[in-house]
Amino acid sequence: LAKTTQPISMDSYEGQEVNITCSHNNIATNDYITWYQQFPSQGPRFIIQGYKTKVTNEVASLFIPADRKSSTLSLPRVSLSDTAVYYCLVGETGANNLFFGTGTRLTVIP
Amino acid sequence: DTEVTQTPKHLVMGMTNKKSLKCEQHMGHRAMYWYKQKAKKPPELMFVYSYEKLSINESVPSRFSPECPNSSLLNLHLHALQPEDSALYLCASSQDYPRGGADTEAFFGQGTRLTVV
């Protein structure tokens, strides 16, 4: 399994762009990178997934450099409702992304 | 319908009780999962079912017994639990397991908050 490392916590003011970086030095060739968001007492929710370069959807962007040893989740103009824990997962070849790392607790401040 | 439904939402049980957690999805997913999550910790994988067969058991104690009666339902039978088993139990489903090529997302339920007294 490609182990992931994320900052334990981050604070940001409302309206700012937030970038959360995840390190995965041992990522395998066929691994994908997936990010989930979790609010207290709720199940995680899929945010975005990518393999290389840049992926963007309606809620976030995911930047993956050429060596794929890290990835950055970018949340544009965060609001208070973005306060949550964000998990980066990297999957084994042919398998789901099943194993959660420690996650990053994002707190958005008014 | 992209929902995974878990019942009950809350459960309090004694150490000698037998209870079951239930999970249901109607997305046609063939993989279903149980996770355990303690406060301020990440979800920990317990079991994976693929096509109604147990594929992964992450060395979970036998007091937790999973069951997959059909492709839409997943149960977790609980017996002789300990207070340290108190946690949020999450069910998830995805299109398939294992997957080759492009990966897809897992859908999680809201969880069952279990308290063992």
JSON list of C-alpha atoms in Angstrom, two decimals:
[
{"chain": "A", "resi": 1, "resn": "LEU", "atom": "CA", "xyz": [0.00, 0.00, 0.00]},
{"chain": "A", "resi": 2, "resn": "ALA", "atom": "CA", "xyz": [1.20, 3.52, -0.80]},
{"chain": "A", "resi": 3, "resn": "LYS", "atom": "CA", "xyz": [1.24, 5.27, 2.57]},
{"chain": "A", "resi": 4, "resn": "THR", "atom": "CA", "xyz": [0.03, 8.85, 2.59]},
{"chain": "A", "resi": 5, "resn": "THR", "atom": "CA", "xyz": [1.13, 11.79, 4.71]},
{"chain": "A", "resi": 6, "resn": "GLN", "atom": "CA", "xyz": [-0.98, 14.90, 5.21]},
{"chain": "A", "resi": 7, "resn": "PRO", "atom": "CA", "xyz": [-0.86, 17.88, 7.58]},
{"chain": "A", "resi": 8, "resn": "ILE", "atom": "CA", "xyz": [-2.88, 17.13, 10.70]},
{"chain": "A", "resi": 9, "resn": "SER", "atom": "CA", "xyz": [-4.76, 20.42, 10.61]},
{"chain": "A", "resi": 10, "resn": "MET", "atom": "CA", "xyz": [-5.13, 23.69, 8.73]},
{"chain": "A", "resi": 11, "resn": "ASP", "atom": "CA", "xyz": [-6.98, 26.94, 9.36]},
{"chain": "A", "resi": 12, "resn": "SER", "atom": "CA", "xyz": [-8.25, 29.28, 6.67]},
{"chain": "A", "resi": 13, "resn": "TYR", "atom": "CA", "xyz": [-10.41, 32.38, 6.48]},
{"chain": "A", "resi": 14, "resn": "GLU", "atom": "CA", "xyz": [-13.63, 32.39, 4.53]},
{"chain": "A", "resi": 15, "resn": "GLY", "atom": "CA", "xyz": [-13.22, 33.27, 0.88]},
{"chain": "A", "resi": 16, "resn": "GLN", "atom": "CA", "xyz": [-9.63, 32.10, 0.64]},
{"chain": "A", "resi": 17, "resn": "GLU", "atom": "CA", "xyz": [-8.29, 29.33, -1.55]},
{"chain": "A", "resi": 18, "resn": "VAL", "atom": "CA", "xyz": [-7.09, 26.34, 0.44]},
{"chain": "A", "resi": 19, "resn": "ASN", "atom": "CA", "xyz": [-4.46, 23.88, -0.74]},
{"chain": "A", "resi": 20, "resn": "ILE", "atom": "CA", "xyz": [-3.98, 20.59, 1.10]},
{"chain": "A", "resi": 21, "resn": "THR", "atom": "CA", "xyz": [-0.97, 18.55, 0.08]},
{"chain": "A", "resi": 22, "resn": "CYS", "atom": "CA", "xyz": [-0.64, 14.80, 0.39]},
{"chain": "A", "resi": 23, "resn": "SER", "atom": "CA", "xyz": [2.66, 12.93, 0.08]},
{"chain": "A", "resi": 24, "resn": "HIS", "atom": "CA", "xyz": [2.67, 9.40, -1.33]},
{"chain": "A", "resi": 25, "resn": "ASN", "atom": "CA", "xyz": [6.28, 8.59, -2.16]},
{"chain": "A", "resi": 26, "resn": "ASN", "atom": "CA", "xyz": [5.65, 4.88, -2.81]},
{"chain": "A", "resi": 27, "resn": "ILE", "atom": "CA", "xyz": [2.77, 5.30, -5.25]},
{"chain": "A", "resi": 28, "resn": "ALA", "atom": "CA", "xyz": [2.58, 2.48, -7.79]},
{"chain": "A", "resi": 29, "resn": "THR", "atom": "CA", "xyz": [2.22, 2.87, -11.54]},
{"chain": "A", "resi": 30, "resn": "ASN", "atom": "CA", "xyz": [-1.46, 1.92, -11.64]},
{"chain": "A", "resi": 31, "resn": "ASP", "atom": "CA", "xyz": [-2.51, 3.73, -8.46]},
{"chain": "A", "resi": 32, "resn": "TYR", "atom": "CA", "xyz": [-5.11, 6.47, -8.51]},
{"chain": "A", "resi": 33, "resn": "ILE", "atom": "CA", "xyz": [-5.35, 9.29, -5.97]},
{"chain": "A", "resi": 34, "resn": "THR", "atom": "CA", "xyz": [-8.72, 9.94, -4.36]},
{"chain": "A", "resi": 35, "resn": "TRP", "atom": "CA", "xyz": [-9.85, 12.58, -1.90]},
{"chain": "A", "resi": 36, "resn": "TYR", "atom": "CA", "xyz": [-12.80, 12.33, 0.49]},
{"chain": "A", "resi": 37, "resn": "GLN", "atom": "CA", "xyz": [-14.44, 14.88, 2.77]},
{"chain": "A", "resi": 38, "resn": "GLN", "atom": "CA", "xyz": [-15.97, 13.95, 6.11]},
{"chain": "A", "resi": 39, "resn": "PHE", "atom": "CA", "xyz": [-18.19, 16.02, 8.38]},
{"chain": "A", "resi": 40, "resn": "PRO", "atom": "CA", "xyz": [-18.62, 15.02, 12.05]},
{"chain": "A", "resi": 41, "resn": "SER", "atom": "CA", "xyz": [-20.84, 11.97, 12.56]},
{"chain": "A", "resi": 42, "resn": "GLN", "atom": "CA", "xyz": [-21.29, 11.46, 8.82]},
{"chain": "A", "resi": 43, "resn": "GLY", "atom": "CA", "xyz": [-19.76, 9.08, 6.32]},
{"chain": "A", "resi": 44, "resn": "PRO", "atom": "CA", "xyz": [-16.97, 10.29, 4.03]},
{"chain": "A", "resi": 45, "resn": "ARG", "atom": "CA", "xyz": [-18.01, 11.82, 0.73]},
{"chain": "A", "resi": 46, "resn": "PHE", "atom": "CA", "xyz": [-16.04, 11.55, -2.51]},
{"chain": "A", "resi": 47, "resn": "ILE", "atom": "CA", "xyz": [-14.58, 14.84, -3.71]},
{"chain": "A", "resi": 48, "resn": "ILE", "atom": "CA", "xyz": [-12.23, 14.15, -6.59]},
{"chain": "A", "resi": 49, "resn": "GLN", "atom": "CA", "xyz": [-9.96, 11.57, -8.14]},
{"chain": "A", "resi": 50, "resn": "GLY", "atom": "CA", "xyz": [-7.00, 11.72, -10.51]},
{"chain": "A", "resi": 51, "resn": "TYR", "atom": "CA", "xyz": [-4.08, 9.86, -11.99]},
{"chain": "A", "resi": 52, "resn": "LYS", "atom": "CA", "xyz": [-1.78, 12.61, -13.27]},
{"chain": "A", "resi": 53, "resn": "THR", "atom": "CA", "xyz": [-1.62, 16.32, -14.15]},
{"chain": "A", "resi": 54, "resn": "LYS", "atom": "CA", "xyz": [-4.75, 18.25, -13.21]},
{"chain": "A", "resi": 55, "resn": "VAL", "atom": "CA", "xyz": [-8.35, 17.32, -12.60]},
{"chain": "A", "resi": 56, "resn": "THR", "atom": "CA", "xyz": [-11.11, 19.80, -11.90]},
{"chain": "A", "resi": 57, "resn": "ASN", "atom": "CA", "xyz": [-14.75, 19.38, -10.98]},
{"chain": "A", "resi": 58, "resn": "GLU", "atom": "CA", "xyz": [-17.45, 21.64, -9.59]},
{"chain": "A", "resi": 59, "resn": "VAL", "atom": "CA", "xyz": [-16.08, 21.57, -6.04]},
{"chain": "A", "resi": 60, "resn": "ALA", "atom": "CA", "xyz": [-12.29, 21.18, -6.23]},
{"chain": "A", "resi": 61, "resn": "SER", "atom": "CA", "xyz": [-9.15, 20.79, -8.28]},
{"chain": "A", "resi": 62, "resn": "LEU", "atom": "CA", "xyz": [-6.50, 18.13, -7.92]},
{"chain": "A", "resi": 63, "resn": "PHE", "atom": "CA", "xyz": [-2.93, 18.84, -8.97]},
{"chain": "A", "resi": 64, "resn": "ILE", "atom": "CA", "xyz": [-0.54, 15.92, -9.49]},
{"chain": "A", "resi": 65, "resn": "PRO", "atom": "CA", "xyz": [3.08, 16.55, -10.51]},
{"chain": "A", "resi": 66, "resn": "ALA", "atom": "CA", "xyz": [4.83, 14.41, -13.09]},
{"chain": "A", "resi": 67, "resn": "ASP", "atom": "CA", "xyz": [6.55, 12.18, -10.52]},
{"chain": "A", "resi": 68, "resn": "ARG", "atom": "CA", "xyz": [3.15, 11.56, -8.78]},
{"chain": "A", "resi": 69, "resn": "LYS", "atom": "CA", "xyz": [4.83, 11.41, -5.37]},
{"chain": "A", "resi": 70, "resn": "SER", "atom": "CA", "xyz": [2.48, 14.05, -4.04]},
{"chain": "A", "resi": 71, "resn": "SER", "atom": "CA", "xyz": [-0.85, 15.63, -4.84]},
{"chain": "A", "resi": 72, "resn": "THR", "atom": "CA", "xyz": [-2.59, 18.86, -3.85]},
{"chain": "A", "resi": 73, "resn": "LEU", "atom": "CA", "xyz": [-6.30, 19.30, -3.28]},
{"chain": "A", "resi": 74, "resn": "SER", "atom": "CA", "xyz": [-7.34, 22.87, -4.00]},
{"chain": "A", "resi": 75, "resn": "LEU", "atom": "CA", "xyz": [-10.62, 24.26, -2.64]},
{"chain": "A", "resi": 76, "resn": "PRO", "atom": "CA", "xyz": [-11.50, 27.65, -4.15]},
{"chain": "A", "resi": 77, "resn": "ARG", "atom": "CA", "xyz": [-13.02, 30.35, -1.92]},
{"chain": "A", "resi": 78, "resn": "VAL", "atom": "CA", "xyz": [-13.85, 28.22, 1.09]},
{"chain": "A", "resi": 79, "resn": "SER", "atom": "CA", "xyz": [-16.88, 28.85, 3.26]},
{"chain": "A", "resi": 80, "resn": "LEU", "atom": "CA", "xyz": [-17.70, 27.85, 6.84]},
{"chain": "A", "resi": 81, "resn": "SER", "atom": "CA", "xyz": [-19.45, 24.76, 5.50]},
{"chain": "A", "resi": 82, "resn": "ASP", "atom": "CA", "xyz": [-16.13, 23.46, 4.17]},
{"chain": "A", "resi": 83, "resn": "THR", "atom": "CA", "xyz": [-14.94, 22.84, 7.73]},
{"chain": "A", "resi": 84, "resn": "ALA", "atom": "CA", "xyz": [-14.33, 19.09, 7.70]},
{"chain": "A", "resi": 85, "resn": "VAL", "atom": "CA", "xyz": [-11.66, 16.40, 7.62]},
{"chain": "A", "resi": 86, "resn": "TYR", "atom": "CA", "xyz": [-10.12, 15.75, 4.21]},
{"chain": "A", "resi": 87, "resn": "TYR", "atom": "CA", "xyz": [-8.60, 12.37, 3.44]},
{"chain": "A", "resi": 88, "resn": "CYS", "atom": "CA", "xyz": [-6.17, 11.46, 0.67]},
{"chain": "A", "resi": 89, "resn": "LEU", "atom": "CA", "xyz": [-6.23, 7.80, -0.43]},
{"chain": "A", "resi": 90, "resn": "VAL", "atom": "CA", "xyz": [-3.99, 5.98, -2.87]},
{"chain": "A", "resi": 91, "resn": "GLY", "atom": "CA", "xyz": [-5.12, 2.62, -4.22]},
{"chain": "A", "resi": 92, "resn": "GLU", "atom": "CA", "xyz": [-3.21, -0.56, -4.96]},
{"chain": "A", "resi": 93, "resn": "THR", "atom": "CA", "xyz": [-3.08, -1.90, -8.48]},
{"chain": "A", "resi": 94, "resn": "GLY", "atom": "CA", "xyz": [-6.44, -3.36, -9.40]},
{"chain": "A", "resi": 95, "resn": "ALA", "atom": "CA", "xyz": [-7.95, -2.58, -6.01]},
{"chain": "A", "resi": 96, "resn": "ASN", "atom": "CA", "xyz": [-10.17, 0.05, -4.52]},
{"chain": "A", "resi": 97, "resn": "ASN", "atom": "CA", "xyz": [-8.82, 2.91, -2.47]},
{"chain": "A", "resi": 98, "resn": "LEU", "atom": "CA", "xyz": [-9.75, 1.25, 0.78]},
{"chain": "A", "resi": 99, "resn": "PHE", "atom": "CA", "xyz": [-7.41, 2.55, 3.43]},
{"chain": "A", "resi": 100, "resn": "PHE", "atom": "CA", "xyz": [-7.70, 5.99, 4.97]},
{"chain": "A", "resi": 101, "resn": "GLY", "atom": "CA", "xyz": [-4.71, 7.95, 6.24]},
{"chain": "A", "resi": 102, "resn": "THR", "atom": "CA", "xyz": [-4.80, 10.35, 9.15]},
{"chain": "A", "resi": 103, "resn": "GLY", "atom": "CA", "xyz": [-6.55, 13.11, 7.21]},
{"chain": "A", "resi": 104, "resn": "THR", "atom": "CA", "xyz": [-6.35, 16.90, 7.45]},
{"chain": "A", "resi": 105, "resn": "ARG", "atom": "CA", "xyz": [-8.77, 18.74, 9.71]},
{"chain": "A", "resi": 106, "resn": "LEU", "atom": "CA", "xyz": [-9.64, 22.00, 7.95]},
{"chain": "A", "resi": 107, "resn": "THR", "atom": "CA", "xyz": [-11.21, 24.77, 10.00]},
{"chain": "A", "resi": 108, "resn": "VAL", "atom": "CA", "xyz": [-12.65, 27.74, 8.13]},
{"chain": "A", "resi": 109, "resn": "ILE", "atom": "CA", "xyz": [-12.73, 30.90, 10.22]},
{"chain": "A", "resi": 110, "resn": "PRO", "atom": "CA", "xyz": [-15.24, 33.72, 9.66]},
{"chain": "B", "resi": 1, "resn": "ASP", "atom": "CA", "xyz": [-30.50, 6.81, -6.11]},
{"chain": "B", "resi": 2, "resn": "THR", "atom": "CA", "xyz": [-26.95, 7.24, -4.85]},
{"chain": "B", "resi": 3, "resn": "GLU", "atom": "CA", "xyz": [-27.69, 6.46, -1.25]},
{"chain": "B", "resi": 4, "resn": "VAL", "atom": "CA", "xyz": [-26.35, 3.94, 1.21]},
{"chain": "B", "resi": 5, "resn": "THR", "atom": "CA", "xyz": [-28.82, 3.53, 4.05]},
{"chain": "B", "resi": 6, "resn": "GLN", "atom": "CA", "xyz": [-27.73, 2.31, 7.47]},
{"chain": "B", "resi": 7, "resn": "THR", "atom": "CA", "xyz": [-29.98, 1.31, 10.34]},
{"chain": "B", "resi": 8, "resn": "PRO", "atom": "CA", "xyz": [-30.21, 1.97, 13.17]},
{"chain": "B", "resi": 9, "resn": "LYS", "atom": "CA", "xyz": [-28.61, 5.41, 13.43]},
{"chain": "B", "resi": 10, "resn": "HIS", "atom": "CA", "xyz": [-27.88, 4.90, 17.12]},
{"chain": "B", "resi": 11, "resn": "LEU", "atom": "CA", "xyz": [-27.55, 1.71, 19.15]},
{"chain": "B", "resi": 12, "resn": "VAL", "atom": "CA", "xyz": [-26.82, 1.10, 22.80]},
{"chain": "B", "resi": 13, "resn": "MET", "atom": "CA", "xyz": [-26.15, -2.49, 23.79]},
{"chain": "B", "resi": 14, "resn": "GLY", "atom": "CA", "xyz": [-24.92, -4.41, 26.77]},
{"chain": "B", "resi": 15, "resn": "MET", "atom": "CA", "xyz": [-21.89, -6.65, 26.66]},
{"chain": "B", "resi": 16, "resn": "THR", "atom": "CA", "xyz": [-24.06, -9.78, 26.68]},
{"chain": "B", "resi": 17, "resn": "ASN", "atom": "CA", "xyz": [-26.48, -8.61, 23.99]},
{"chain": "B", "resi": 18, "resn": "LYS", "atom": "CA", "xyz": [-26.73, -9.72, 20.39]},
{"chain": "B", "resi": 19, "resn": "LYS", "atom": "CA", "xyz": [-27.59, -7.04, 17.85]},
{"chain": "B", "resi": 20, "resn": "SER", "atom": "CA", "xyz": [-27.25, -6.43, 14.12]},
{"chain": "B", "resi": 21, "resn": "LEU", "atom": "CA", "xyz": [-26.39, -3.43, 12.00]},
{"chain": "B", "resi": 22, "resn": "LYS", "atom": "CA", "xyz": [-27.95, -3.19, 8.58]},
{"chain": "B", "resi": 23, "resn": "CYS", "atom": "CA", "xyz": [-26.83, -1.55, 5.35]},
{"chain": "B", "resi": 24, "resn": "GLU", "atom": "CA", "xyz": [-28.68, -1.27, 2.06]},
{"chain": "B", "resi": 25, "resn": "GLN", "atom": "CA", "xyz": [-27.89, 0.15, -1.38]},
{"chain": "B", "resi": 26, "resn": "HIS", "atom": "CA", "xyz": [-29.80, 0.08, -4.64]},
{"chain": "B", "resi": 27, "resn": "MET", "atom": "CA", "xyz": [-27.12, 1.34, -7.00]},
{"chain": "B", "resi": 28, "resn": "GLY", "atom": "CA", "xyz": [-26.33, -2.10, -8.39]},
{"chain": "B", "resi": 29, "resn": "HIS", "atom": "CA", "xyz": [-22.94, -2.04, -6.69]},
{"chain": "B", "resi": 30, "resn": "ARG", "atom": "CA", "xyz": [-21.28, -5.41, -6.28]},
{"chain": "B", "resi": 31, "resn": "ALA", "atom": "CA", "xyz": [-18.79, -4.42, -3.57]},
{"chain": "B", "resi": 32, "resn": "MET", "atom": "CA", "xyz": [-19.78, -3.51, -0.02]},
{"chain": "B", "resi": 33, "resn": "TYR", "atom": "CA", "xyz": [-17.66, -2.60, 2.97]},
{"chain": "B", "resi": 34, "resn": "TRP", "atom": "CA", "xyz": [-17.74, -2.22, 6.74]},
{"chain": "B", "resi": 35, "resn": "TYR", "atom": "CA", "xyz": [-15.57, 0.37, 8.45]},
{"chain": "B", "resi": 36, "resn": "LYS", "atom": "CA", "xyz": [-15.13, 1.24, 12.12]},
{"chain": "B", "resi": 37, "resn": "GLN", "atom": "CA", "xyz": [-14.32, 4.80, 13.15]},
{"chain": "B", "resi": 38, "resn": "LYS", "atom": "CA", "xyz": [-13.32, 5.95, 16.60]},
{"chain": "B", "resi": 39, "resn": "ALA", "atom": "CA", "xyz": [-13.57, 9.60, 17.58]},
{"chain": "B", "resi": 40, "resn": "LYS", "atom": "CA", "xyz": [-11.05, 11.86, 15.81]},
{"chain": "B", "resi": 41, "resn": "LYS", "atom": "CA", "xyz": [-9.53, 8.87, 13.97]},
{"chain": "B", "resi": 42, "resn": "PRO", "atom": "CA", "xyz": [-9.79, 7.83, 10.31]},
{"chain": "B", "resi": 43, "resn": "PRO", "atom": "CA", "xyz": [-12.16, 5.04, 9.27]},
{"chain": "B", "resi": 44, "resn": "GLU", "atom": "CA", "xyz": [-10.60, 1.59, 9.61]},
{"chain": "B", "resi": 45, "resn": "LEU", "atom": "CA", "xyz": [-11.50, -1.10, 7.12]},
{"chain": "B", "resi": 46, "resn": "MET", "atom": "CA", "xyz": [-13.07, -4.21, 8.66]},
{"chain": "B", "resi": 47, "resn": "PHE", "atom": "CA", "xyz": [-14.59, -6.28, 5.86]},
{"chain": "B", "resi": 48, "resn": "VAL", "atom": "CA", "xyz": [-15.02, -6.23, 2.09]},
{"chain": "B", "resi": 49, "resn": "TYR", "atom": "CA", "xyz": [-17.66, -8.22, 0.21]},
{"chain": "B", "resi": 50, "resn": "SER", "atom": "CA", "xyz": [-17.44, -8.70, -3.52]},
{"chain": "B", "resi": 51, "resn": "TYR", "atom": "CA", "xyz": [-20.31, -10.37, -5.38]},
{"chain": "B", "resi": 52, "resn": "GLU", "atom": "CA", "xyz": [-21.76, -11.42, -2.02]},
{"chain": "B", "resi": 53, "resn": "LYS", "atom": "CA", "xyz": [-18.60, -13.24, -1.00]},
{"chain": "B", "resi": 54, "resn": "LEU", "atom": "CA", "xyz": [-16.23, -12.13, 1.74]},
{"chain": "B", "resi": 55, "resn": "SER", "atom": "CA", "xyz": [-13.04, -10.89, 0.07]},
{"chain": "B", "resi": 56, "resn": "ILE", "atom": "CA", "xyz": [-11.22, -9.16, 2.91]},
{"chain": "B", "resi": 57, "resn": "ASN", "atom": "CA", "xyz": [-11.32, -9.61, 6.68]},
{"chain": "B", "resi": 58, "resn": "GLU", "atom": "CA", "xyz": [-8.87, -7.23, 8.29]},
{"chain": "B", "resi": 59, "resn": "SER", "atom": "CA", "xyz": [-8.24, -9.53, 11.26]},
{"chain": "B", "resi": 60, "resn": "VAL", "atom": "CA", "xyz": [-11.47, -8.48, 12.91]},
{"chain": "B", "resi": 61, "resn": "PRO", "atom": "CA", "xyz": [-12.41, -10.29, 16.17]},
{"chain": "B", "resi": 62, "resn": "SER", "atom": "CA", "xyz": [-15.06, -12.99, 15.80]},
{"chain": "B", "resi": 63, "resn": "ARG", "atom": "CA", "xyz": [-17.51, -11.05, 17.96]},
{"chain": "B", "resi": 64, "resn": "PHE", "atom": "CA", "xyz": [-18.14, -9.12, 14.71]},
{"chain": "B", "resi": 65, "resn": "SER", "atom": "CA", "xyz": [-19.79, -11.35, 12.11]},
{"chain": "B", "resi": 66, "resn": "PRO", "atom": "CA", "xyz": [-20.59, -9.95, 8.65]},
{"chain": "B", "resi": 67, "resn": "GLU", "atom": "CA", "xyz": [-23.26, -11.29, 6.36]},
{"chain": "B", "resi": 68, "resn": "CYS", "atom": "CA", "xyz": [-24.25, -10.42, 2.80]},
{"chain": "B", "resi": 69, "resn": "PRO", "atom": "CA", "xyz": [-27.69, -11.97, 2.12]},
{"chain": "B", "resi": 70, "resn": "ASN", "atom": "CA", "xyz": [-27.89, -10.46, -1.37]},
{"chain": "B", "resi": 71, "resn": "SER", "atom": "CA", "xyz": [-26.19, -7.88, -3.54]},
{"chain": "B", "resi": 72, "resn": "SER", "atom": "CA", "xyz": [-28.12, -4.99, -1.97]},
{"chain": "B", "resi": 73, "resn": "LEU", "atom": "CA", "xyz": [-27.83, -5.85, 1.71]},
{"chain": "B", "resi": 74, "resn": "LEU", "atom": "CA", "xyz": [-25.00, -6.08, 4.18]},
{"chain": "B", "resi": 75, "resn": "ASN", "atom": "CA", "xyz": [-25.35, -6.95, 7.84]},
{"chain": "B", "resi": 76, "resn": "LEU", "atom": "CA", "xyz": [-22.95, -6.84, 10.75]},
{"chain": "B", "resi": 77, "resn": "HIS", "atom": "CA", "xyz": [-23.90, -9.14, 13.61]},
{"chain": "B", "resi": 78, "resn": "LEU", "atom": "CA", "xyz": [-22.61, -8.15, 17.00]},
{"chain": "B", "resi": 79, "resn": "HIS", "atom": "CA", "xyz": [-22.20, -10.42, 20.01]},
{"chain": "B", "resi": 80, "resn": "ALA", "atom": "CA", "xyz": [-20.36, -10.13, 23.32]},
{"chain": "B", "resi": 81, "resn": "LEU", "atom": "CA", "xyz": [-18.89, -6.74, 22.48]},
{"chain": "B", "resi": 82, "resn": "GLN", "atom": "CA", "xyz": [-16.62, -4.77, 24.75]},
{"chain": "B", "resi": 83, "resn": "PRO", "atom": "CA", "xyz": [-16.90, -1.08, 25.70]},
{"chain": "B", "resi": 84, "resn": "GLU", "atom": "CA", "xyz": [-13.86, -0.34, 23.50]},
{"chain": "B", "resi": 85, "resn": "ASP", "atom": "CA", "xyz": [-15.93, -1.46, 20.50]},
{"chain": "B", "resi": 86, "resn": "SER", "atom": "CA", "xyz": [-18.02, 1.68, 20.88]},
{"chain": "B", "resi": 87, "resn": "ALA", "atom": "CA", "xyz": [-17.57, 3.63, 17.65]},
{"chain": "B", "resi": 88, "resn": "LEU", "atom": "CA", "xyz": [-19.22, 4.86, 14.47]},
{"chain": "B", "resi": 89, "resn": "TYR", "atom": "CA", "xyz": [-19.73, 1.93, 12.11]},
{"chain": "B", "resi": 90, "resn": "LEU", "atom": "CA", "xyz": [-19.78, 2.92, 8.47]},
{"chain": "B", "resi": 91, "resn": "CYS", "atom": "CA", "xyz": [-21.01, 0.95, 5.50]},
{"chain": "B", "resi": 92, "resn": "ALA", "atom": "CA", "xyz": [-19.90, 1.75, 1.96]},
{"chain": "B", "resi": 93, "resn": "SER", "atom": "CA", "xyz": [-20.44, 0.40, -1.52]},
{"chain": "B", "resi": 94, "resn": "SER", "atom": "CA", "xyz": [-18.73, 0.73, -4.89]},
{"chain": "B", "resi": 95, "resn": "GLN", "atom": "CA", "xyz": [-19.22, -0.53, -8.40]},
{"chain": "B", "resi": 96, "resn": "ASP", "atom": "CA", "xyz": [-16.87, -3.46, -8.05]},
{"chain": "B", "resi": 97, "resn": "TYR", "atom": "CA", "xyz": [-13.89, -4.92, -6.19]},
{"chain": "B", "resi": 98, "resn": "PRO", "atom": "CA", "xyz": [-11.14, -5.35, -7.18]},
{"chain": "B", "resi": 99, "resn": "ARG", "atom": "CA", "xyz": [-11.09, -2.94, -10.07]},
{"chain": "B", "resi": 100, "resn": "GLY", "atom": "CA", "xyz": [-8.59, -2.64, -12.80]},
{"chain": "B", "resi": 101, "resn": "GLY", "atom": "CA", "xyz": [-7.87, 0.52, -14.72]},
{"chain": "B", "resi": 102, "resn": "ALA", "atom": "CA", "xyz": [-9.79, 3.65, -13.81]},
{"chain": "B", "resi": 103, "resn": "ASP", "atom": "CA", "xyz": [-10.90, 3.71, -10.24]},
{"chain": "B", "resi": 104, "resn": "THR", "atom": "CA", "xyz": [-14.29, 4.86, -9.07]},
{"chain": "B", "resi": 105, "resn": "GLU", "atom": "CA", "xyz": [-15.68, 6.28, -5.89]},
{"chain": "B", "resi": 106, "resn": "ALA", "atom": "CA", "xyz": [-17.13, 4.59, -2.86]},
{"chain": "B", "resi": 107, "resn": "PHE", "atom": "CA", "xyz": [-20.45, 5.77, -1.43]},
{"chain": "B", "resi": 108, "resn": "PHE", "atom": "CA", "xyz": [-20.75, 5.84, 2.35]},
{"chain": "B", "resi": 109, "resn": "GLY", "atom": "CA", "xyz": [-23.76, 5.66, 4.61]},
{"chain": "B", "resi": 110, "resn": "GLN", "atom": "CA", "xyz": [-24.30, 8.00, 7.55]},
{"chain": "B", "resi": 111, "resn": "GLY", "atom": "CA", "xyz": [-23.15, 5.34, 9.96]},
{"chain": "B", "resi": 112, "resn": "THR", "atom": "CA", "xyz": [-24.46, 3.69, 13.11]},
{"chain": "B", "resi": 113, "resn": "ARG", "atom": "CA", "xyz": [-23.25, 5.19, 16.38]},
{"chain": "B", "resi": 114, "resn": "LEU", "atom": "CA", "xyz": [-22.72, 2.18, 18.64]},
{"chain": "B", "resi": 115, "resn": "THR", "atom": "CA", "xyz": [-22.30, 2.43, 22.39]},
{"chain": "B", "resi": 116, "resn": "VAL", "atom": "CA", "xyz": [-21.44, -0.69, 24.38]},
{"chain": "B", "resi": 117, "resn": "VAL", "atom": "CA", "xyz": [-22.23, -0.46, 28.08]}
]
